[in-house]
Amino acid sequence: MTLLRNIVILTGAGISAESGIPTFRAADGLWHEHKIEEVASPQGFAANPALVHKFYNQRRQHLLTPEVKPNLAHFALAKLEREFQGQVMLITQNIDDLHERAGSRQLIHMHGELLKIRCTQCGMVTQITDSITEESICQQCKAPGSLRPDIVWFGETPMHMTDIEEALLAADLFVAIGTSGNVYPAAGFYQLAASAGAETLEINLESTGSNFGEVRIGSASQVVSQWVEELISDSGNIK
Ligand code: NAD
């Protein structure tokens, strides 16, 4: 195995499926009770803020139930960050906080976070565990009705793209875990990393048919744990 120095990992909804959070494309789950543009677009929010708040309030309350907790895949990635000699950067499309709860620290939430709200008037971002409504007031500027989920909706630009592109260009291994490769720009990350010389690995329940150098099929909890053990048992990669 080549000695790795820079690993960039992209995670999607599939890594949290075994934690009890339905994926976007799963046949069940909250997403399918609504049209995507109604609850995950700026136009949908403008048209019916009450519906959008209700949708994210439900998802936030579900995330905070005791049954939802990090699984072996989240813990394995946190272990990799602690024990790998070199850089491990985690980029997640997920809006849950399961990577943090498992102990990951080098983490970018490119699509925002369910446990944060943003004021559209003053820009203040605040941690939140309660529900918000159209009447909720910004704690900083006191503007009423100005709060929105701090989430990147369809048609909006993902967060931290400069840092992400820098990391992808410096990566010598890029790994995509539990993502369908349908949502851009994340779906193009493996090509950017590969064009700059990185090896590429996909871990998924089923192949997405993308052109990764290696594909490992199986549930994230099993395959990610095994892959991490392989990497850190290579003595050249242990801190
Ligand atoms: P997606 O739903 O489009 O795809 C999920 C992928 O995960 C599929 O390729 C599926 O085969 C795979 N998968 C399912 N179960 C798996 C398992 N146990 N192990 C390994 N792989 C598994 O999700 P996406 O690609 O992340 O894109 C959807 C968008 O919806 C993202 O922007 C994301 O922010 C959002 N979303 C987030 C959450 C979350 O925060 N947990 C949940 C649903 C959707």
PDB file of C-alpha atoms and ligand atoms in Angstrom:
ATOM      1  CA  MET A   1       0.000   0.000   0.000  1.00  0.00           C
ATOM      2  CA  THR A   2       1.261   3.491  -0.797  1.00  0.00           C
ATOM      3  CA  LEU A   3       1.912   5.674   2.226  1.00  0.00           C
ATOM      4  CA  LEU A   4      -1.051   7.995   2.473  1.00  0.00           C
ATOM      5  CA  ARG A   5      -0.777  11.540   3.790  1.00  0.00           C
ATOM      6  CA  ASN A   6      -4.044  13.249   2.889  1.00  0.00           C
ATOM      7  CA  ILE A   7      -7.388  11.509   3.022  1.00  0.00           C
ATOM      8  CA  VAL A   8     -10.580  13.345   2.131  1.00  0.00           C
ATOM      9  CA  ILE A   9     -13.844  11.581   2.922  1.00  0.00           C
ATOM     10  CA  LEU A  10     -17.287  12.582   1.678  1.00  0.00           C
ATOM     11  CA  THR A  11     -20.272  11.143   3.518  1.00  0.00           C
ATOM     12  CA  GLY A  12     -23.929  11.104   2.506  1.00  0.00           C
ATOM     13  CA  ALA A  13     -27.251  10.036   3.942  1.00  0.00           C
ATOM     14  CA  GLY A  14     -26.275   6.337   3.660  1.00  0.00           C
ATOM     15  CA  ILE A  15     -23.835   6.583   6.580  1.00  0.00           C
ATOM     16  CA  SER A  16     -26.671   7.658   8.884  1.00  0.00           C
ATOM     17  CA  ALA A  17     -29.257   5.158   7.588  1.00  0.00           C
ATOM     18  CA  GLU A  18     -28.261   2.546  10.184  1.00  0.00           C
ATOM     19  CA  SER A  19     -28.639   5.222  12.870  1.00  0.00           C
ATOM     20  CA  GLY A  20     -32.334   5.470  12.097  1.00  0.00           C
ATOM     21  CA  ILE A  21     -32.332   8.508   9.807  1.00  0.00           C
ATOM     22  CA  PRO A  22     -33.969   7.657   6.478  1.00  0.00           C
ATOM     23  CA  THR A  23     -31.952   8.485   3.364  1.00  0.00           C
ATOM     24  CA  PHE A  24     -33.230  10.989   0.896  1.00  0.00           C
ATOM     25  CA  ARG A  25     -34.100   8.341  -1.660  1.00  0.00           C
ATOM     26  CA  ALA A  26     -35.458   5.686   0.719  1.00  0.00           C
ATOM     27  CA  ALA A  27     -39.026   4.691  -0.046  1.00  0.00           C
ATOM     28  CA  ASP A  28     -40.167   5.612   3.474  1.00  0.00           C
ATOM     29  CA  GLY A  29     -39.442   8.676   5.517  1.00  0.00           C
ATOM     30  CA  LEU A  30     -40.340  12.292   5.865  1.00  0.00           C
ATOM     31  CA  TRP A  31     -39.002  13.392   2.514  1.00  0.00           C
ATOM     32  CA  HIS A  32     -41.685  11.507   0.618  1.00  0.00           C
ATOM     33  CA  GLU A  33     -44.557  13.188   2.382  1.00  0.00           C
ATOM     34  CA  HIS A  34     -43.596  16.416   0.616  1.00  0.00           C
ATOM     35  CA  LYS A  35     -42.435  17.653  -2.740  1.00  0.00           C
ATOM     36  CA  ILE A  36     -38.739  18.403  -2.454  1.00  0.00           C
ATOM     37  CA  GLU A  37     -39.124  21.944  -3.821  1.00  0.00           C
ATOM     38  CA  GLU A  38     -41.784  22.697  -1.186  1.00  0.00           C
ATOM     39  CA  VAL A  39     -39.515  22.016   1.783  1.00  0.00           C
ATOM     40  CA  ALA A  40     -35.965  22.384   0.461  1.00  0.00           C
ATOM     41  CA  SER A  41     -35.833  25.451  -1.742  1.00  0.00           C
ATOM     42  CA  PRO A  42     -35.830  29.227  -1.108  1.00  0.00           C
ATOM     43  CA  GLN A  43     -39.006  29.470  -3.229  1.00  0.00           C
ATOM     44  CA  GLY A  44     -40.736  26.853  -1.080  1.00  0.00           C
ATOM     45  CA  PHE A  45     -39.778  28.746   2.089  1.00  0.00           C
ATOM     46  CA  ALA A  46     -41.043  32.040   0.660  1.00  0.00           C
ATOM     47  CA  ALA A  47     -44.333  30.424  -0.352  1.00  0.00           C
ATOM     48  CA  ASN A  48     -45.019  28.528   2.884  1.00  0.00           C
ATOM     49  CA  PRO A  49     -42.586  29.185   5.745  1.00  0.00           C
ATOM     50  CA  ALA A  50     -44.870  27.431   8.263  1.00  0.00           C
ATOM     51  CA  LEU A  51     -44.655  24.150   6.329  1.00  0.00           C
ATOM     52  CA  VAL A  52     -40.876  24.401   5.989  1.00  0.00           C
ATOM     53  CA  HIS A  53     -40.418  25.147   9.701  1.00  0.00           C
ATOM     54  CA  LYS A  54     -42.692  22.226  10.578  1.00  0.00           C
ATOM     55  CA  PHE A  55     -40.707  19.882   8.327  1.00  0.00           C
ATOM     56  CA  TYR A  56     -37.333  20.791   9.855  1.00  0.00           C
ATOM     57  CA  ASN A  57     -38.761  20.946  13.383  1.00  0.00           C
ATOM     58  CA  GLN A  58     -39.905  17.332  12.943  1.00  0.00           C
ATOM     59  CA  ARG A  59     -36.528  16.256  11.620  1.00  0.00           C
ATOM     60  CA  ARG A  60     -34.722  18.072  14.475  1.00  0.00           C
ATOM     61  CA  GLN A  61     -36.912  16.438  17.118  1.00  0.00           C
ATOM     62  CA  HIS A  62     -36.351  13.032  15.483  1.00  0.00           C
ATOM     63  CA  LEU A  63     -32.565  13.584  15.472  1.00  0.00           C
ATOM     64  CA  LEU A  64     -32.709  14.307  19.204  1.00  0.00           C
ATOM     65  CA  THR A  65     -34.624  11.139  20.142  1.00  0.00           C
ATOM     66  CA  PRO A  66     -32.543   8.612  22.150  1.00  0.00           C
ATOM     67  CA  GLU A  67     -32.859   5.959  19.413  1.00  0.00           C
ATOM     68  CA  VAL A  68     -30.876   8.071  16.948  1.00  0.00           C
ATOM     69  CA  LYS A  69     -27.171   7.712  17.710  1.00  0.00           C
ATOM     70  CA  PRO A  70     -23.885   7.305  15.825  1.00  0.00           C
ATOM     71  CA  ASN A  71     -23.203   3.854  14.381  1.00  0.00           C
ATOM     72  CA  LEU A  72     -19.958   1.917  13.894  1.00  0.00           C
ATOM     73  CA  ALA A  73     -19.166   3.805  10.679  1.00  0.00           C
ATOM     74  CA  HIS A  74     -19.287   7.213  12.396  1.00  0.00           C
ATOM     75  CA  PHE A  75     -17.096   5.892  15.237  1.00  0.00           C
ATOM     76  CA  ALA A  76     -14.619   4.315  12.805  1.00  0.00           C
ATOM     77  CA  LEU A  77     -14.117   7.628  10.980  1.00  0.00           C
ATOM     78  CA  ALA A  78     -13.518   9.419  14.290  1.00  0.00           C
ATOM     79  CA  LYS A  79     -10.938   6.744  15.172  1.00  0.00           C
ATOM     80  CA  LEU A  80      -9.260   7.224  11.796  1.00  0.00           C
ATOM     81  CA  GLU A  81      -8.944  10.954  12.460  1.00  0.00           C
ATOM     82  CA  ARG A  82      -7.363  10.268  15.880  1.00  0.00           C
ATOM     83  CA  GLU A  83      -4.970   7.509  14.858  1.00  0.00           C
ATOM     84  CA  PHE A  84      -3.985   8.178  11.260  1.00  0.00           C
ATOM     85  CA  GLN A  85      -0.629   9.856  10.699  1.00  0.00           C
ATOM     86  CA  GLY A  86      -1.524  12.579   8.238  1.00  0.00           C
ATOM     87  CA  GLN A  87      -4.575  14.640   7.412  1.00  0.00           C
ATOM     88  CA  VAL A  88      -8.083  13.260   7.496  1.00  0.00           C
ATOM     89  CA  MET A  89     -10.764  15.684   6.369  1.00  0.00           C
ATOM     90  CA  LEU A  90     -14.396  14.752   6.569  1.00  0.00           C
ATOM     91  CA  ILE A  91     -16.912  16.522   4.349  1.00  0.00           C
ATOM     92  CA  THR A  92     -20.511  15.632   5.003  1.00  0.00           C
ATOM     93  CA  GLN A  93     -23.645  16.330   3.021  1.00  0.00           C
ATOM     94  CA  ASN A  94     -25.600  15.297   6.085  1.00  0.00           C
ATOM     95  CA  ILE A  95     -27.296  17.845   8.256  1.00  0.00           C
ATOM     96  CA  ASP A  96     -27.345  15.571  11.313  1.00  0.00           C
ATOM     97  CA  ASP A  97     -24.678  15.811  14.044  1.00  0.00           C
ATOM     98  CA  LEU A  98     -23.751  12.121  14.245  1.00  0.00           C
ATOM     99  CA  HIS A  99     -20.135  12.611  13.117  1.00  0.00           C
ATOM    100  CA  GLU A 100     -19.586  15.137  15.930  1.00  0.00           C
ATOM    101  CA  ARG A 101     -21.244  12.872  18.475  1.00  0.00           C
ATOM    102  CA  ALA A 102     -18.903  10.049  17.418  1.00  0.00           C
ATOM    103  CA  GLY A 103     -15.886  12.308  17.982  1.00  0.00           C
ATOM    104  CA  SER A 104     -14.938  13.655  14.522  1.00  0.00           C
ATOM    105  CA  ARG A 105     -13.472  17.158  14.691  1.00  0.00           C
ATOM    106  CA  GLN A 106     -12.031  17.888  11.218  1.00  0.00           C
ATOM    107  CA  LEU A 107     -15.479  18.155   9.731  1.00  0.00           C
ATOM    108  CA  ILE A 108     -17.184  20.345   7.161  1.00  0.00           C
ATOM    109  CA  HIS A 109     -20.975  20.431   6.899  1.00  0.00           C
ATOM    110  CA  MET A 110     -21.318  21.499   3.275  1.00  0.00           C
ATOM    111  CA  HIS A 111     -25.146  21.444   3.372  1.00  0.00           C
ATOM    112  CA  GLY A 112     -25.509  23.085   6.786  1.00  0.00           C
ATOM    113  CA  GLU A 113     -26.786  21.741  10.093  1.00  0.00           C
ATOM    114  CA  LEU A 114     -30.196  20.845  11.454  1.00  0.00           C
ATOM    115  CA  LEU A 115     -29.217  22.074  14.924  1.00  0.00           C
ATOM    116  CA  LYS A 116     -28.528  25.624  13.729  1.00  0.00           C
ATOM    117  CA  ILE A 117     -30.707  28.496  12.582  1.00  0.00           C
ATOM    118  CA  ARG A 118     -29.728  31.644  10.736  1.00  0.00           C
ATOM    119  CA  CYS A 119     -31.212  35.118  10.840  1.00  0.00           C
ATOM    120  CA  THR A 120     -31.922  36.381   7.319  1.00  0.00           C
ATOM    121  CA  GLN A 121     -31.698  39.980   8.591  1.00  0.00           C
ATOM    122  CA  CYS A 122     -28.425  40.081  10.559  1.00  0.00           C
ATOM    123  CA  GLY A 123     -26.828  36.764   9.550  1.00  0.00           C
ATOM    124  CA  MET A 124     -26.457  35.522  13.138  1.00  0.00           C
ATOM    125  CA  VAL A 125     -26.172  31.713  13.339  1.00  0.00           C
ATOM    126  CA  THR A 126     -27.410  30.092  16.562  1.00  0.00           C
ATOM    127  CA  GLN A 127     -27.458  26.550  17.942  1.00  0.00           C
ATOM    128  CA  ILE A 128     -30.995  25.254  18.411  1.00  0.00           C
ATOM    129  CA  THR A 129     -32.682  22.203  19.846  1.00  0.00           C
ATOM    130  CA  ASP A 130     -36.241  23.589  20.073  1.00  0.00           C
ATOM    131  CA  SER A 131     -38.751  24.191  17.350  1.00  0.00           C
ATOM    132  CA  ILE A 132     -38.980  27.516  15.549  1.00  0.00           C
ATOM    133  CA  THR A 133     -41.980  29.162  13.941  1.00  0.00           C
ATOM    134  CA  GLU A 134     -42.677  32.108  11.678  1.00  0.00           C
ATOM    135  CA  GLU A 135     -43.092  34.222  14.820  1.00  0.00           C
ATOM    136  CA  SER A 136     -39.716  33.319  16.370  1.00  0.00           C
ATOM    137  CA  ILE A 137     -37.489  36.330  17.053  1.00  0.00           C
ATOM    138  CA  CYS A 138     -33.769  36.650  16.366  1.00  0.00           C
ATOM    139  CA  GLN A 139     -31.957  36.891  19.709  1.00  0.00           C
ATOM    140  CA  GLN A 140     -29.398  39.328  18.272  1.00  0.00           C
ATOM    141  CA  CYS A 141     -31.245  41.845  16.072  1.00  0.00           C
ATOM    142  CA  LYS A 142     -34.717  41.131  17.518  1.00  0.00           C
ATOM    143  CA  ALA A 143     -36.236  40.968  14.025  1.00  0.00           C
ATOM    144  CA  PRO A 144     -39.399  38.868  14.067  1.00  0.00           C
ATOM    145  CA  GLY A 145     -40.019  36.232  11.407  1.00  0.00           C
ATOM    146  CA  SER A 146     -36.445  36.360  10.144  1.00  0.00           C
ATOM    147  CA  LEU A 147     -35.175  32.938  11.170  1.00  0.00           C
ATOM    148  CA  ARG A 148     -34.580  30.054   8.756  1.00  0.00           C
ATOM    149  CA  PRO A 149     -32.909  26.656   9.068  1.00  0.00           C
ATOM    150  CA  ASP A 150     -29.129  27.013   8.501  1.00  0.00           C
ATOM    151  CA  ILE A 151     -29.383  24.505   5.692  1.00  0.00           C
ATOM    152  CA  VAL A 152     -28.341  24.698   2.056  1.00  0.00           C
ATOM    153  CA  TRP A 153     -31.436  24.246  -0.085  1.00  0.00           C
ATOM    154  CA  PHE A 154     -31.627  23.290  -3.726  1.00  0.00           C
ATOM    155  CA  GLY A 155     -30.497  26.241  -5.825  1.00  0.00           C
ATOM    156  CA  GLU A 156     -28.226  27.597  -3.046  1.00  0.00           C
ATOM    157  CA  THR A 157     -24.439  27.416  -2.912  1.00  0.00           C
ATOM    158  CA  PRO A 158     -22.961  24.806  -0.551  1.00  0.00           C
ATOM    159  CA  MET A 159     -20.879  26.092   2.348  1.00  0.00           C
ATOM    160  CA  HIS A 160     -17.050  26.144   2.588  1.00  0.00           C
ATOM    161  CA  MET A 161     -16.467  25.347  -1.090  1.00  0.00           C
ATOM    162  CA  THR A 162     -13.037  27.032  -1.192  1.00  0.00           C
ATOM    163  CA  ASP A 163     -11.739  24.880   1.674  1.00  0.00           C
ATOM    164  CA  ILE A 164     -13.291  21.790   0.110  1.00  0.00           C
ATOM    165  CA  GLU A 165     -11.722  22.366  -3.295  1.00  0.00           C
ATOM    166  CA  GLU A 166      -8.317  22.989  -1.709  1.00  0.00           C
ATOM    167  CA  ALA A 167      -8.590  19.730   0.233  1.00  0.00           C
ATOM    168  CA  LEU A 168      -9.686  17.754  -2.837  1.00  0.00           C
ATOM    169  CA  LEU A 169      -6.765  19.036  -4.885  1.00  0.00           C
ATOM    170  CA  ALA A 170      -4.325  18.045  -2.110  1.00  0.00           C
ATOM    171  CA  ALA A 171      -5.871  14.619  -1.449  1.00  0.00           C
ATOM    172  CA  ASP A 172      -4.040  11.411  -2.223  1.00  0.00           C
ATOM    173  CA  LEU A 173      -7.089   9.328  -1.360  1.00  0.00           C
ATOM    174  CA  PHE A 174     -10.716  10.374  -1.827  1.00  0.00           C
ATOM    175  CA  VAL A 175     -13.452   8.203  -0.324  1.00  0.00           C
ATOM    176  CA  ALA A 176     -17.214   8.584  -0.878  1.00  0.00           C
ATOM    177  CA  ILE A 177     -19.414   6.812   1.664  1.00  0.00           C
ATOM    178  CA  GLY A 178     -23.180   6.308   1.400  1.00  0.00           C
ATOM    179  CA  THR A 179     -23.915   8.929  -1.202  1.00  0.00           C
ATOM    180  CA  SER A 180     -25.915   8.401  -4.382  1.00  0.00           C
ATOM    181  CA  GLY A 181     -23.875  10.872  -6.435  1.00  0.00           C
ATOM    182  CA  ASN A 182     -27.021  12.644  -7.601  1.00  0.00           C
ATOM    183  CA  VAL A 183     -26.525  15.983  -5.883  1.00  0.00           C
ATOM    184  CA  TYR A 184     -23.916  18.388  -7.305  1.00  0.00           C
ATOM    185  CA  PRO A 185     -21.353  19.743  -6.632  1.00  0.00           C
ATOM    186  CA  ALA A 186     -20.589  16.856  -4.207  1.00  0.00           C
ATOM    187  CA  ALA A 187     -21.200  14.315  -6.965  1.00  0.00           C
ATOM    188  CA  GLY A 188     -18.247  15.757  -8.888  1.00  0.00           C
ATOM    189  CA  PHE A 189     -15.735  15.661  -6.010  1.00  0.00           C
ATOM    190  CA  TYR A 190     -14.245  12.284  -6.946  1.00  0.00           C
ATOM    191  CA  GLN A 191     -13.464  13.528 -10.459  1.00  0.00           C
ATOM    192  CA  LEU A 192     -11.762  16.665  -9.148  1.00  0.00           C
ATOM    193  CA  ALA A 193      -9.670  14.661  -6.669  1.00  0.00           C
ATOM    194  CA  ALA A 194      -8.809  12.018  -9.290  1.00  0.00           C
ATOM    195  CA  SER A 195      -7.790  14.657 -11.835  1.00  0.00           C
ATOM    196  CA  ALA A 196      -5.317  15.982  -9.248  1.00  0.00           C
ATOM    197  CA  GLY A 197      -3.861  12.489  -8.751  1.00  0.00           C
ATOM    198  CA  ALA A 198      -5.856  10.985  -5.876  1.00  0.00           C
ATOM    199  CA  GLU A 199      -6.871   7.365  -5.635  1.00  0.00           C
ATOM    200  CA  THR A 200     -10.638   7.016  -5.269  1.00  0.00           C
ATOM    201  CA  LEU A 201     -12.797   4.608  -3.271  1.00  0.00           C
ATOM    202  CA  GLU A 202     -16.563   4.260  -3.081  1.00  0.00           C
ATOM    203  CA  ILE A 203     -18.316   2.562  -0.146  1.00  0.00           C
ATOM    204  CA  ASN A 204     -22.027   2.005  -0.694  1.00  0.00           C
ATOM    205  CA  LEU A 205     -24.802  -0.520  -0.250  1.00  0.00           C
ATOM    206  CA  GLU A 206     -24.981  -0.711  -4.030  1.00  0.00           C
ATOM    207  CA  SER A 207     -22.690   0.655  -6.720  1.00  0.00           C
ATOM    208  CA  THR A 208     -23.657   4.065  -8.074  1.00  0.00           C
ATOM    209  CA  GLY A 209     -21.971   3.139 -11.353  1.00  0.00           C
ATOM    210  CA  SER A 210     -19.517   6.030 -11.028  1.00  0.00           C
ATOM    211  CA  ASN A 211     -15.950   5.589 -12.149  1.00  0.00           C
ATOM    212  CA  PHE A 212     -14.196   5.099  -8.779  1.00  0.00           C
ATOM    213  CA  GLY A 213     -10.820   3.318  -8.705  1.00  0.00           C
ATOM    214  CA  GLU A 214     -12.166   0.884  -6.099  1.00  0.00           C
ATOM    215  CA  VAL A 215     -15.699   0.062  -4.967  1.00  0.00           C
ATOM    216  CA  ARG A 216     -16.564  -1.737  -1.719  1.00  0.00           C
ATOM    217  CA  ILE A 217     -20.151  -2.873  -1.447  1.00  0.00           C
ATOM    218  CA  GLY A 218     -21.940  -3.359   1.874  1.00  0.00           C
ATOM    219  CA  SER A 219     -23.464  -1.518   4.792  1.00  0.00           C
ATOM    220  CA  ALA A 220     -21.431   1.449   6.008  1.00  0.00           C
ATOM    221  CA  SER A 221     -21.221   0.143   9.581  1.00  0.00           C
ATOM    222  CA  GLN A 222     -19.427  -3.010   8.419  1.00  0.00           C
ATOM    223  CA  VAL A 223     -17.428  -1.842   5.422  1.00  0.00           C
ATOM    224  CA  VAL A 224     -16.186   1.463   6.851  1.00  0.00           C
ATOM    225  CA  SER A 225     -15.086  -0.193  10.107  1.00  0.00           C
ATOM    226  CA  GLN A 226     -13.161  -2.848   8.217  1.00  0.00           C
ATOM    227  CA  TRP A 227     -11.553  -0.323   5.869  1.00  0.00           C
ATOM    228  CA  VAL A 228     -10.436   1.875   8.787  1.00  0.00           C
ATOM    229  CA  GLU A 229      -8.930  -1.110  10.617  1.00  0.00           C
ATOM    230  CA  GLU A 230      -6.984  -2.024   7.456  1.00  0.00           C
ATOM    231  CA  LEU A 231      -5.648   1.506   7.103  1.00  0.00           C
ATOM    232  CA  ILE A 232      -4.516   1.989  10.675  1.00  0.00           C
ATOM    233  CA  SER A 233      -3.058  -1.488  11.029  1.00  0.00           C
ATOM    234  CA  ASP A 234      -0.631  -0.560   8.255  1.00  0.00           C
ATOM    235  CA  SER A 235       2.264   0.485  10.533  1.00  0.00           C
ATOM    236  CA  GLY A 236       3.317   3.269   8.154  1.00  0.00           C
ATOM    237  CA  ASN A 237       0.060   5.042   8.818  1.00  0.00           C
ATOM    238  CA  ILE A 238      -0.143   4.869  12.613  1.00  0.00           C
ATOM    239  CA  LYS A 239       0.659   7.944  14.677  1.00  0.00           C
TER     240      LYS A 239
HETATM  241  P1  NAD B   1     -29.202   9.794  -1.040  1.00  0.00           P
HETATM  242  O1  NAD B   1     -30.405   9.475  -0.238  1.00  0.00           O
HETATM  243  O2  NAD B   1     -29.379  10.371  -2.391  1.00  0.00           O
HETATM  244  O3  NAD B   1     -28.365   8.441  -1.235  1.00  0.00           O
HETATM  245  C1  NAD B   1     -28.084   7.587  -0.171  1.00  0.00           C
HETATM  246  C2  NAD B   1     -27.019   6.597  -0.615  1.00  0.00           C
HETATM  247  O4  NAD B   1     -26.661   5.832   0.514  1.00  0.00           O
HETATM  248  C3  NAD B   1     -27.504   5.630  -1.712  1.00  0.00           C
HETATM  249  O5  NAD B   1     -26.495   5.544  -2.695  1.00  0.00           O
HETATM  250  C4  NAD B   1     -27.658   4.300  -0.954  1.00  0.00           C
HETATM  251  O6  NAD B   1     -27.318   3.182  -1.753  1.00  0.00           O
HETATM  252  C5  NAD B   1     -26.627   4.463   0.165  1.00  0.00           C
HETATM  253  N1  NAD B   1     -26.936   3.711   1.375  1.00  0.00           N
HETATM  254  C6  NAD B   1     -28.143   3.498   1.977  1.00  0.00           C
HETATM  255  N2  NAD B   1     -28.010   2.809   3.105  1.00  0.00           N
HETATM  256  C7  NAD B   1     -26.681   2.556   3.248  1.00  0.00           C
HETATM  257  C8  NAD B   1     -25.896   1.867   4.217  1.00  0.00           C
HETATM  258  N3  NAD B   1     -26.453   1.309   5.294  1.00  0.00           N
HETATM  259  N4  NAD B   1     -24.550   1.796   4.031  1.00  0.00           N
HETATM  260  C9  NAD B   1     -23.973   2.359   2.947  1.00  0.00           C
HETATM  261  N5  NAD B   1     -24.658   3.023   1.993  1.00  0.00           N
HETATM  262  C10 NAD B   1     -25.992   3.125   2.137  1.00  0.00           C
HETATM  263  O7  NAD B   1     -28.277  10.708  -0.126  1.00  0.00           O
HETATM  264  P2  NAD B   1     -27.138  11.752  -0.484  1.00  0.00           P
HETATM  265  O8  NAD B   1     -26.322  11.243  -1.621  1.00  0.00           O
HETATM  266  O9  NAD B   1     -26.479  12.078   0.795  1.00  0.00           O
HETATM  267  O10 NAD B   1     -27.892  13.061  -1.023  1.00  0.00           O
HETATM  268  C11 NAD B   1     -29.153  13.483  -0.564  1.00  0.00           C
HETATM  269  C12 NAD B   1     -29.235  14.881   0.059  1.00  0.00           C
HETATM  270  O11 NAD B   1     -30.198  14.821   1.118  1.00  0.00           O
HETATM  271  C13 NAD B   1     -27.982  15.392   0.690  1.00  0.00           C
HETATM  272  O12 NAD B   1     -27.829  16.710   0.313  1.00  0.00           O
HETATM  273  C14 NAD B   1     -28.206  15.352   2.192  1.00  0.00           C
HETATM  274  O13 NAD B   1     -27.833  16.571   2.798  1.00  0.00           O
HETATM  275  C15 NAD B   1     -29.681  15.233   2.378  1.00  0.00           C
HETATM  276  N6  NAD B   1     -30.055  14.236   3.439  1.00  0.00           N
HETATM  277  C16 NAD B   1     -29.377  14.213   4.642  1.00  0.00           C
HETATM  278  C17 NAD B   1     -29.705  13.282   5.634  1.00  0.00           C
HETATM  279  C18 NAD B   1     -28.943  13.320   6.953  1.00  0.00           C
HETATM  280  O14 NAD B   1     -28.504  14.377   7.388  1.00  0.00           O
HETATM  281  N7  NAD B   1     -28.744  12.197   7.638  1.00  0.00           N
HETATM  282  C19 NAD B   1     -30.702  12.352   5.404  1.00  0.00           C
HETATM  283  C20 NAD B   1     -31.393  12.388   4.175  1.00  0.00           C
HETATM  284  C21 NAD B   1     -31.046  13.347   3.191  1.00  0.00           C
END
